[in-house]
PDB file of C-alpha atoms in Angstrom:
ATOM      1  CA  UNK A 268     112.531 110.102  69.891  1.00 88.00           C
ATOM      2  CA  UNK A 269     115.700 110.330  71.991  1.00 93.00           C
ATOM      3  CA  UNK A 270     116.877 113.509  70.214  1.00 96.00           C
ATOM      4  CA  UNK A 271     113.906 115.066  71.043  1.00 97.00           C
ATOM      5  CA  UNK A 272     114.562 115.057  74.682  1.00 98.00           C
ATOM      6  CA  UNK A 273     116.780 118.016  76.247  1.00 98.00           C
ATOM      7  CA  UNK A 274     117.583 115.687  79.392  1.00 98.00           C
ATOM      8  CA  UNK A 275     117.028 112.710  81.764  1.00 98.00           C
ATOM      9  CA  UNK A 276     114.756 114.398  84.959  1.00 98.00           C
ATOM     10  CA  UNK A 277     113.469 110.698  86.410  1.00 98.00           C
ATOM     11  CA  UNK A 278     116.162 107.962  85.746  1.00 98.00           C
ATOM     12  CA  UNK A 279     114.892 104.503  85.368  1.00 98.00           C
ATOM     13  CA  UNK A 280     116.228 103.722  88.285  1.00 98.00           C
ATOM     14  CA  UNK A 281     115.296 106.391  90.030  1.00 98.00           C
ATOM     15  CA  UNK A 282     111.964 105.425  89.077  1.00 98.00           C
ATOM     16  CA  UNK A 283     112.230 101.889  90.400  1.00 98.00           C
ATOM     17  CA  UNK A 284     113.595 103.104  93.477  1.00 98.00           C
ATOM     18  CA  UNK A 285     110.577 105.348  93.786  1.00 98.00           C
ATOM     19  CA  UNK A 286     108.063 102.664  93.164  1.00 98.00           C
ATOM     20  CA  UNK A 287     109.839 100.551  96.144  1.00 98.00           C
ATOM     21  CA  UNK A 288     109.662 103.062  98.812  1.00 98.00           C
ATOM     22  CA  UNK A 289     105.881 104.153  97.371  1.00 98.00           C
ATOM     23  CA  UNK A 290     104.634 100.313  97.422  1.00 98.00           C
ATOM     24  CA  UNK A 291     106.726  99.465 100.741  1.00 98.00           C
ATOM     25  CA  UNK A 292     104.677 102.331 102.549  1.00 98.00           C
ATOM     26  CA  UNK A 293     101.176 101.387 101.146  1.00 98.00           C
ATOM     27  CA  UNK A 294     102.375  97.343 102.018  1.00 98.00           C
ATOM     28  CA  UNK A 295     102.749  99.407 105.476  1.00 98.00           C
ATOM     29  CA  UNK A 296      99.629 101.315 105.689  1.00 98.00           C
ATOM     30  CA  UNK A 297      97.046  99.241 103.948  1.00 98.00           C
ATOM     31  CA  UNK A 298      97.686  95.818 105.928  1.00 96.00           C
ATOM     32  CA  UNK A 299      94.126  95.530 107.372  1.00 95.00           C
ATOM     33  CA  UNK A 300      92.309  97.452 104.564  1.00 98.00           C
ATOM     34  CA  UNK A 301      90.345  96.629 101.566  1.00 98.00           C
ATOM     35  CA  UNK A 302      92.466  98.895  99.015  1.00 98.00           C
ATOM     36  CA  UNK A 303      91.704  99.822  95.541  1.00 98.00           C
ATOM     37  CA  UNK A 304      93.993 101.142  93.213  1.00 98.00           C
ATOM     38  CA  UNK A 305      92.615 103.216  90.699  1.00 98.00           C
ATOM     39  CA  UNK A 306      94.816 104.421  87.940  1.00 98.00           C
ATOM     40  CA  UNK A 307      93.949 107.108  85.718  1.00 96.00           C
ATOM     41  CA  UNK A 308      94.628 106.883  82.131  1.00 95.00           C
ATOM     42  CA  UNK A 309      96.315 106.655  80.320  1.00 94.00           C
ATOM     43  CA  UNK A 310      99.577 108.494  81.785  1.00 94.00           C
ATOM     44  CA  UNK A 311      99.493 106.567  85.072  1.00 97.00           C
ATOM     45  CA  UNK A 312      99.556 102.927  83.288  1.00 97.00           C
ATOM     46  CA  UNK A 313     103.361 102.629  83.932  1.00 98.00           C
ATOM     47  CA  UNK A 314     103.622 103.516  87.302  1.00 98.00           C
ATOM     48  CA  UNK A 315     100.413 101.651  87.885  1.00 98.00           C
ATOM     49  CA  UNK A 316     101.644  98.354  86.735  1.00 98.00           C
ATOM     50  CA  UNK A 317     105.020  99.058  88.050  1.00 98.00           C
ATOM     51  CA  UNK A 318     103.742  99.471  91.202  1.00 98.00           C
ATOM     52  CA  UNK A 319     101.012  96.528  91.908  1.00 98.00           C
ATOM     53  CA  UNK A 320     104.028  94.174  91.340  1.00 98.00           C
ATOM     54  CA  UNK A 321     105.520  95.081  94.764  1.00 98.00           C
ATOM     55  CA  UNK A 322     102.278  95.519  96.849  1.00 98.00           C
ATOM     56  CA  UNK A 323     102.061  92.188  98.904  1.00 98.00           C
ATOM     57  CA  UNK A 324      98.670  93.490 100.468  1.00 98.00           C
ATOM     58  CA  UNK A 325      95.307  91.789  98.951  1.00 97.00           C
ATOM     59  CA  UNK A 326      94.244  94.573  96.636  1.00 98.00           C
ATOM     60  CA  UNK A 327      91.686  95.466  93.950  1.00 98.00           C
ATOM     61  CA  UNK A 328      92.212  97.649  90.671  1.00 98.00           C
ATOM     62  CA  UNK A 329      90.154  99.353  88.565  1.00 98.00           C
ATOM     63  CA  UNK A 330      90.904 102.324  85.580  1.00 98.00           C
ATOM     64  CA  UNK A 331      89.472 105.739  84.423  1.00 97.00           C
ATOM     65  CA  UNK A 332      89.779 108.459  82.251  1.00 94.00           C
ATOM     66  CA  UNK A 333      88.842 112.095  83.219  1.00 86.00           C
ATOM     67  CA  UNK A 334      89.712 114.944  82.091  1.00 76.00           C
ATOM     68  CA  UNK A 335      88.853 118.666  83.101  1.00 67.00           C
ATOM     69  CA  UNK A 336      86.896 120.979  80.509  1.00 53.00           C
ATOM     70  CA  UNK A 337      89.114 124.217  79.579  1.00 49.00           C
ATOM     71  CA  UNK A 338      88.161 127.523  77.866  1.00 41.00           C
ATOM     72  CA  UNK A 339      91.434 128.493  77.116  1.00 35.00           C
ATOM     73  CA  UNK A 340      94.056 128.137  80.154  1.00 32.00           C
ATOM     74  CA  UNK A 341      90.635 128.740  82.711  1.00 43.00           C
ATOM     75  CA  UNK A 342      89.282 125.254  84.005  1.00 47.00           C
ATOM     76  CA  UNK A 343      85.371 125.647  84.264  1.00 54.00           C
ATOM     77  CA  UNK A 344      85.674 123.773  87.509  1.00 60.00           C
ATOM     78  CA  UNK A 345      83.843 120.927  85.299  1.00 71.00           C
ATOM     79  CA  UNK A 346      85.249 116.982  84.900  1.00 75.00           C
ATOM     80  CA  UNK A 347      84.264 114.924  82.467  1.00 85.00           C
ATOM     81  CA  UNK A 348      84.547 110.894  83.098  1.00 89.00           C
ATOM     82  CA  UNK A 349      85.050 109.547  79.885  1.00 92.00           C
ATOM     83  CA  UNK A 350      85.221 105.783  81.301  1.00 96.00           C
ATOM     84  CA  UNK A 351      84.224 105.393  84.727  1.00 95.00           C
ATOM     85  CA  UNK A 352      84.916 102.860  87.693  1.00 97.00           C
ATOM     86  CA  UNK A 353      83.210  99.428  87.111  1.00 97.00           C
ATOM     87  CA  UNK A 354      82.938  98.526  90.941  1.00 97.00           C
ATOM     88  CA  UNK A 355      80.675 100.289  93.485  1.00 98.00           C
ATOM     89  CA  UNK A 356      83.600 102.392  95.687  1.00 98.00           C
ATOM     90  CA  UNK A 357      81.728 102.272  99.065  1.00 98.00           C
ATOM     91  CA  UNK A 358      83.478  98.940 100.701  1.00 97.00           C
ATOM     92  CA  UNK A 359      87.011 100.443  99.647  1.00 98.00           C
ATOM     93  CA  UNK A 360      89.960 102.120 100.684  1.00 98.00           C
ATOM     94  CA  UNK A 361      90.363 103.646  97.502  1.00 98.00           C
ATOM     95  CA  UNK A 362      94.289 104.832  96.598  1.00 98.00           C
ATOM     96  CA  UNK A 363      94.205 106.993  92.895  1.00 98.00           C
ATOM     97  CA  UNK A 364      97.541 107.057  91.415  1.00 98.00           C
ATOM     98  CA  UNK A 365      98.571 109.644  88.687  1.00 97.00           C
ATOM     99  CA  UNK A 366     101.041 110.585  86.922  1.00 96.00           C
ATOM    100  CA  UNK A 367     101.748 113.771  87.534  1.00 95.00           C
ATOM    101  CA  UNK A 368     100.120 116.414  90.270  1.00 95.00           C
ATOM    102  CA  UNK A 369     100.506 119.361  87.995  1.00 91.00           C
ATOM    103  CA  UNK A 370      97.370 121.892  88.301  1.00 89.00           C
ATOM    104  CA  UNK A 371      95.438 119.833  90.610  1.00 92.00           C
ATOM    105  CA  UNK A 372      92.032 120.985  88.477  1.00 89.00           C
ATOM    106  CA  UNK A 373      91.541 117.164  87.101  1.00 90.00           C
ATOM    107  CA  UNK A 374      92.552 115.060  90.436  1.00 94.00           C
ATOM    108  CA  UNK A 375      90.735 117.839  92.873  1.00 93.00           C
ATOM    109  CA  UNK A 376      87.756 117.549  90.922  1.00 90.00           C
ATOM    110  CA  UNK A 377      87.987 114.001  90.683  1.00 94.00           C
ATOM    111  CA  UNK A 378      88.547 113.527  94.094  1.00 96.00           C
ATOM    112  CA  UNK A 379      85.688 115.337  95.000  1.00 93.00           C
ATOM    113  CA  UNK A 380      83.205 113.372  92.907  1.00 93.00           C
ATOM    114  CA  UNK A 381      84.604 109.972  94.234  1.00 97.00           C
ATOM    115  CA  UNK A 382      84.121 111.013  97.751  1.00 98.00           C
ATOM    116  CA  UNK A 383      80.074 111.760  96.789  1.00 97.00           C
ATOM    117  CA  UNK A 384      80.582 107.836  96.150  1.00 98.00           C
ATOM    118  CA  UNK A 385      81.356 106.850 100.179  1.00 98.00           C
ATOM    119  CA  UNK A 386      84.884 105.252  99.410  1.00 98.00           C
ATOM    120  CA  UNK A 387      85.833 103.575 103.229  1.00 98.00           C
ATOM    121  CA  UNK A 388      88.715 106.126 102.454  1.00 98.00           C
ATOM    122  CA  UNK A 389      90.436 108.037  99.950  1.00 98.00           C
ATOM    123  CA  UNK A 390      94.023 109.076  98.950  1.00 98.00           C
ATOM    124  CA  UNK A 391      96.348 110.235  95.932  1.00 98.00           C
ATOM    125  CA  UNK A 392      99.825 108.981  94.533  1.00 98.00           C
ATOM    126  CA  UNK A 393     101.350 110.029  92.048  1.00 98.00           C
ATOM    127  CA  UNK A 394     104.617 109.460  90.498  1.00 98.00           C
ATOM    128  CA  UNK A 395     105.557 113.333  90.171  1.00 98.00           C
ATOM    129  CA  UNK A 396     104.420 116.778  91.388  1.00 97.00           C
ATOM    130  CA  UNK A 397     104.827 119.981  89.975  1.00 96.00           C
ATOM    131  CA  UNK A 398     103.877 122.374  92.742  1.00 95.00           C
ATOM    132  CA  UNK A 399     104.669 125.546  91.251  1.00 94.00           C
ATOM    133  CA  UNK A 400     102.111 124.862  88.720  1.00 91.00           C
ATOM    134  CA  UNK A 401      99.595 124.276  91.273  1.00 93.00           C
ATOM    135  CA  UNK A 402      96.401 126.459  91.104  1.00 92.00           C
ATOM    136  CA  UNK A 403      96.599 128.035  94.636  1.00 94.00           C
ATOM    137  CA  UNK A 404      92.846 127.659  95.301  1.00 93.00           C
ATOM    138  CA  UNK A 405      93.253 123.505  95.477  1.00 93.00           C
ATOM    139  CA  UNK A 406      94.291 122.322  98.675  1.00 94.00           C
ATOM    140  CA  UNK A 407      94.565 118.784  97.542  1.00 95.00           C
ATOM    141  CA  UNK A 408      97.718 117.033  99.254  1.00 95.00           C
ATOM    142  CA  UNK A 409      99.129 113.652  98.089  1.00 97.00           C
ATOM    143  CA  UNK A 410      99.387 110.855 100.461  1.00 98.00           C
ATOM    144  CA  UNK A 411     102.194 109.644  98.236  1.00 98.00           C
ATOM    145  CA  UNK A 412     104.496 111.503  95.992  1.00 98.00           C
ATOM    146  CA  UNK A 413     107.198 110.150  93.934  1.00 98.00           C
ATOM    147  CA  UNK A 414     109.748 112.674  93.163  1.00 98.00           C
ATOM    148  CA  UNK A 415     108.977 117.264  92.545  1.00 97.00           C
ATOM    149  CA  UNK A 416     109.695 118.505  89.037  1.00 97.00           C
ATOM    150  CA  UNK A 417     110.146 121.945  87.862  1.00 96.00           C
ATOM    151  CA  UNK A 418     107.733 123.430  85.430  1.00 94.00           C
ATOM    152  CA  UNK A 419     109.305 121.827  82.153  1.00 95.00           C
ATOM    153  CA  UNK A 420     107.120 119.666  79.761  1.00 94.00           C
ATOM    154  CA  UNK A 421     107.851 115.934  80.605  1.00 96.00           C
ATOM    155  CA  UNK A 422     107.439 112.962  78.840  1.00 97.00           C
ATOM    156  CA  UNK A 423     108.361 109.099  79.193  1.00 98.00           C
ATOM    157  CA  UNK A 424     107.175 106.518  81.789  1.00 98.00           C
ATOM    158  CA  UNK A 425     103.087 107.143  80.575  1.00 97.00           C
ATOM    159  CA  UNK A 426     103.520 110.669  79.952  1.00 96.00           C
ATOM    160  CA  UNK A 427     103.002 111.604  76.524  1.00 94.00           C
ATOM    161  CA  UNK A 428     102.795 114.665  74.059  1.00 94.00           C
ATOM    162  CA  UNK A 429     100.153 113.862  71.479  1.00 92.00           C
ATOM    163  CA  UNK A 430     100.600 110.113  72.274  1.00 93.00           C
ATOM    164  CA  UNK A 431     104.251 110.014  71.276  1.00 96.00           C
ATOM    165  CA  UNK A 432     107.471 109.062  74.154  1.00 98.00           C
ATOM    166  CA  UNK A 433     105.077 106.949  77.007  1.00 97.00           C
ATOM    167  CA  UNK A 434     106.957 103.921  76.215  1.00 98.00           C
ATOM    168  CA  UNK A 435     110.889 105.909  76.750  1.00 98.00           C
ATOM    169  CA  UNK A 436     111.804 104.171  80.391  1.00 98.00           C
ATOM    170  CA  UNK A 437     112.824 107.499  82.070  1.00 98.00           C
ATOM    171  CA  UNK A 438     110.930 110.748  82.504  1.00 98.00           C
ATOM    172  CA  UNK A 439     112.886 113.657  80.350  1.00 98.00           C
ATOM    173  CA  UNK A 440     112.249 117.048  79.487  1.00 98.00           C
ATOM    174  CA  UNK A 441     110.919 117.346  76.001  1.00 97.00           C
ATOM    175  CA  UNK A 442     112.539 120.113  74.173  1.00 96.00           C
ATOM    176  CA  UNK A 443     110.661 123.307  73.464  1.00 95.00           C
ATOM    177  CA  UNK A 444     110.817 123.009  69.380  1.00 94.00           C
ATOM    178  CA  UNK A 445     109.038 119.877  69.537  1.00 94.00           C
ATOM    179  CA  UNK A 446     105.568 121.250  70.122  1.00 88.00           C
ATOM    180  CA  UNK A 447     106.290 124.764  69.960  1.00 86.00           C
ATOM    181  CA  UNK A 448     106.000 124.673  66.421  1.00 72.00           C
TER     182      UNK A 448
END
């Protein structure tokens, strides 16, 4: 696995020192809030369980898996939830934490259906953000954002390519031969 990375972007701990100033500013800002974390799978299972370790505010999780429908490289502007939220979102301050803010298709669209839902309040994390990959008609903005990456095919920490390198401890570049083939 190791050989197939061409280098070391997110250290590991680089990536623990991003979880402590992430989970030291949601301590901060959801003190008097009823917060739910909501990790979306599977990518975001590291950094999820990374970071509920050092929030020392009461808080709730939940998980789900959505992904956007694609004819080609054009989103249809469509989600589909393949498991959903098991709690009723409307007495939360609802926090959804990714992996990575590439597009913004997926997390724009899911934002948008969560909000039909009457969350208390609602905001993204995510570990990394790739903004020149972002599609320039989504206006999303994180509330928390880990570290930018340029446009180069990660993996490690969650992020896989076809379910291979989530469990390397860093976030590397995967090298082009590996699924150029």
């Amino acid at each position: 696995m190791l050989n197939d990375i061409k280098e070391i972007l997110v250290s590991e701990s680089e990536i623990n020192s991003i979880v402590d100033r992430i989970s030291k500013q949601i301590n901060e800002d959801y003190k008097d809030k009823n917060l739910l974390l909501v990790c979306i799978l599977k990518g975001s299972v590291c950094f999820m369980a990374d970071l509920i370790k050092k929030i020392t505010v009461p808080c709730a999780i939940d998980f789900m898996v959505a992904k956007s429908y694609y004819a080609g490289t054009e989103s249809k502007g469509e989600i589909k939830i393949y498991k959903d939220l098991d709690v009723d979102i409307s007495n939360y301050d609802v926090l959804i934490v990714e992996d990575i803010f590439d597009s913004g298709r997926t997390l724009n669209l899911l934002v948008k259906k969560l909000s039909e839902r009457n969350p208390r309040s609602l905001e993204c994390c995510s570990l990394l953000d790739k903004p020149e990959r972002r599609d320039p008609d989504i206006s999303l903005k994180l509330k928390y954002t880990g570290k930018n990456v340029p446009d180069e095919f990660v993996v490690g920490y969650g992020l896989d390519y076809n379910e291979a390198y989530r469990n390397l401890p860093f976030v590397g570049v995967l090298k082009r031969e590996v699924y150029d083939k």
